């Protein structure tokens, strides 16, 4: 089912969450191939944009196959956040700009950015209004339920973002203190969904299966479901979820051959985007996710972690697949 963020049409209700160090252009392209309605770039520092840091600017590249796509920015100063939003709006091919208000990492929160904003709905309104007033592209906000269990201002913060001009809101059902432990509180997400009457709501947290995605839509009342860690090395979750929401049918799990084929494709996109030295190094952290669930893959994971080139990694994958198929044939 299609829906809209401002004037941008999102073709289905499955959104891939921004994840630092993960949702680079290579990963996003893979998720788009598997049918994601919207992909969101990993968070980009407003200071990095302000100082025109080359690594930061390289992260802003959008491939033509990605649309609709969103670029997420973060920062603690209204001036630099507005400047970053304007730069992204004018100098990239993004359709949407997202503001991070959920990152729980101390090095982000201590700069008054990310989840630090969850303590002050007035600041949320002020920052969102400043950004939405300065650019024409639709602005969205991603946040958490609260700072900790004693400071949960989920509804107030969501309404402040809506009032500030955000065209959609995503919320992860955990507090900043929880990080990624414990359980996402879908009860709080339902409260937020019930209160947001003017803009779409994306529910996030503990969506690991197509059935859980449907529950997020049906029971929480979210307009879309945002899938994060469940998609690591597993873009099939995107295809399975979109198919299930449309038909009620669960698709089969991928075979080892399918997993390795997509892993090599992901590696190739990353090498193309980041170069022959950085690409393979960055792929090491993703390689293990693709091998998850395939028997006897521990040695292959270790070998990939030591490989320096795309060719080496492809040989390791191919040899492992040949061994796996030979064992299956016995």
Coordinates of N, CA, C and O in Angstrom, one line a residue, residues 43-54 56-57 73-85 87 107-108 110-113 127:
X43 N 23.4 8.1 9.6 CA 23.4 9.5 10.1 C 24.7 10.3 9.7 O 25.8 9.7 9.7
X44 N 24.5 11.5 9.3 CA 25.6 12.4 8.8 C 25.7 13.6 9.8 O 24.7 14.3 10.1
X45 N 26.9 13.9 10.2 CA 27.2 14.9 11.1 C 27.1 16.3 10.5 O 27.6 16.6 9.4
X46 N 26.3 17.2 11.2 CA 26.2 18.6 10.7 C 27.6 19.3 10.7 O 27.9 20.1 9.8
X47 N 28.4 18.9 11.6 CA 29.8 19.5 11.7 C 30.6 19.0 10.5 O 31.4 19.8 10.0
X48 N 30.5 17.7 10.2 CA 31.2 17.2 9.0 C 30.9 17.9 7.8 O 31.7 18.2 6.9
X49 N 29.6 18.3 7.6 CA 29.1 19.0 6.4 C 29.6 20.5 6.5 O 30.1 21.0 5.5
X50 N 29.6 21.1 7.7 CA 30.0 22.4 7.9 C 31.5 22.6 7.5 O 31.9 23.6 6.8
X51 N 32.3 21.6 7.9 CA 33.8 21.7 7.6 C 34.1 21.1 6.2 O 35.3 20.9 5.9
X52 N 33.1 20.6 5.5 CA 33.2 20.0 4.2 C 34.2 18.8 4.2 O 35.1 18.7 3.4
X53 N 34.1 18.0 5.3 CA 34.9 16.9 5.5 C 34.7 15.9 4.3 O 33.5 15.6 4.0
X54 N 35.8 15.5 3.6 CA 35.6 14.7 2.4 C 34.9 13.4 2.7 O 34.0 12.9 1.9
X56 N 32.7 12.7 5.0 CA 31.3 13.1 5.2 C 30.6 13.3 3.9 O 29.5 12.8 3.7
X57 N 31.2 14.1 3.1 CA 30.6 14.5 1.8 C 30.4 13.3 0.9 O 29.4 13.1 0.2
X73 N 20.5 13.5 9.1 CA 21.5 14.4 9.7 C 21.3 14.5 11.2 O 20.3 14.2 11.7
X74 N 22.5 14.8 11.9 CA 22.3 15.0 13.3 C 23.2 16.2 13.8 O 24.2 16.5 13.1
X75 N 22.9 16.8 14.9 CA 23.7 17.9 15.4 C 23.0 18.5 16.6 O 21.8 18.3 16.8
X76 N 23.7 19.3 17.4 CA 23.2 19.9 18.6 C 22.9 21.4 18.5 O 22.3 22.0 19.3
X77 N 23.4 22.0 17.4 CA 23.3 23.5 17.2 C 22.3 23.8 16.1 O 22.4 23.2 15.0
X78 N 21.4 24.6 16.4 CA 20.4 25.0 15.4 C 21.0 25.5 14.1 O 20.6 25.2 13.0
X79 N 22.0 26.4 14.3 CA 22.6 27.0 13.1 C 23.3 26.0 12.2 O 23.1 26.0 11.0
X80 N 24.1 25.1 12.8 CA 24.8 24.1 12.0 C 23.8 23.0 11.4 O 24.0 22.5 10.3
X81 N 22.8 22.7 12.1 CA 21.8 21.8 11.6 C 21.0 22.3 10.4 O 20.8 21.6 9.4
X82 N 20.6 23.6 10.5 CA 20.0 24.2 9.4 C 20.9 24.3 8.2 O 20.5 24.0 7.1
X83 N 22.2 24.7 8.5 CA 23.1 24.8 7.4 C 23.3 23.4 6.7 O 23.4 23.3 5.5
X84 N 23.4 22.4 7.5 CA 23.5 21.0 7.0 C 22.3 20.6 6.1 O 22.5 20.1 5.0
X85 N 21.1 20.9 6.6 CA 19.9 20.6 5.9 C 19.9 21.3 4.6 O 19.5 20.7 3.5
X87 N 22.5 22.4 2.8 CA 23.5 21.8 2.0 C 23.0 20.5 1.3 O 23.2 20.3 0.1
X107 N 29.0 9.7 22.7 CA 29.8 10.8 21.9 C 28.9 11.7 21.1 O 29.3 12.8 20.7
X108 N 27.6 11.2 20.8 CA 26.7 12.0 20.1 C 25.8 12.8 21.1 O 25.7 14.0 21.0
X110 N 26.5 13.7 24.1 CA 27.2 14.7 24.9 C 27.5 16.0 24.1 O 27.8 17.1 24.7
X111 N 27.2 16.0 22.8 CA 27.3 17.2 22.0 C 25.9 17.8 21.8 O 25.7 18.7 21.0
X112 N 24.9 17.4 22.7 CA 23.6 17.9 22.7 C 22.8 17.5 21.4 O 21.8 18.1 21.0
X113 N 23.2 16.4 20.8 CA 22.6 15.8 19.6 C 21.9 14.5 19.9 O 22.0 14.0 21.0
X127 N 14.0 23.2 16.9 CA 15.0 22.7 15.9 C 14.3 22.2 14.6 O 14.7 22.6 13.5

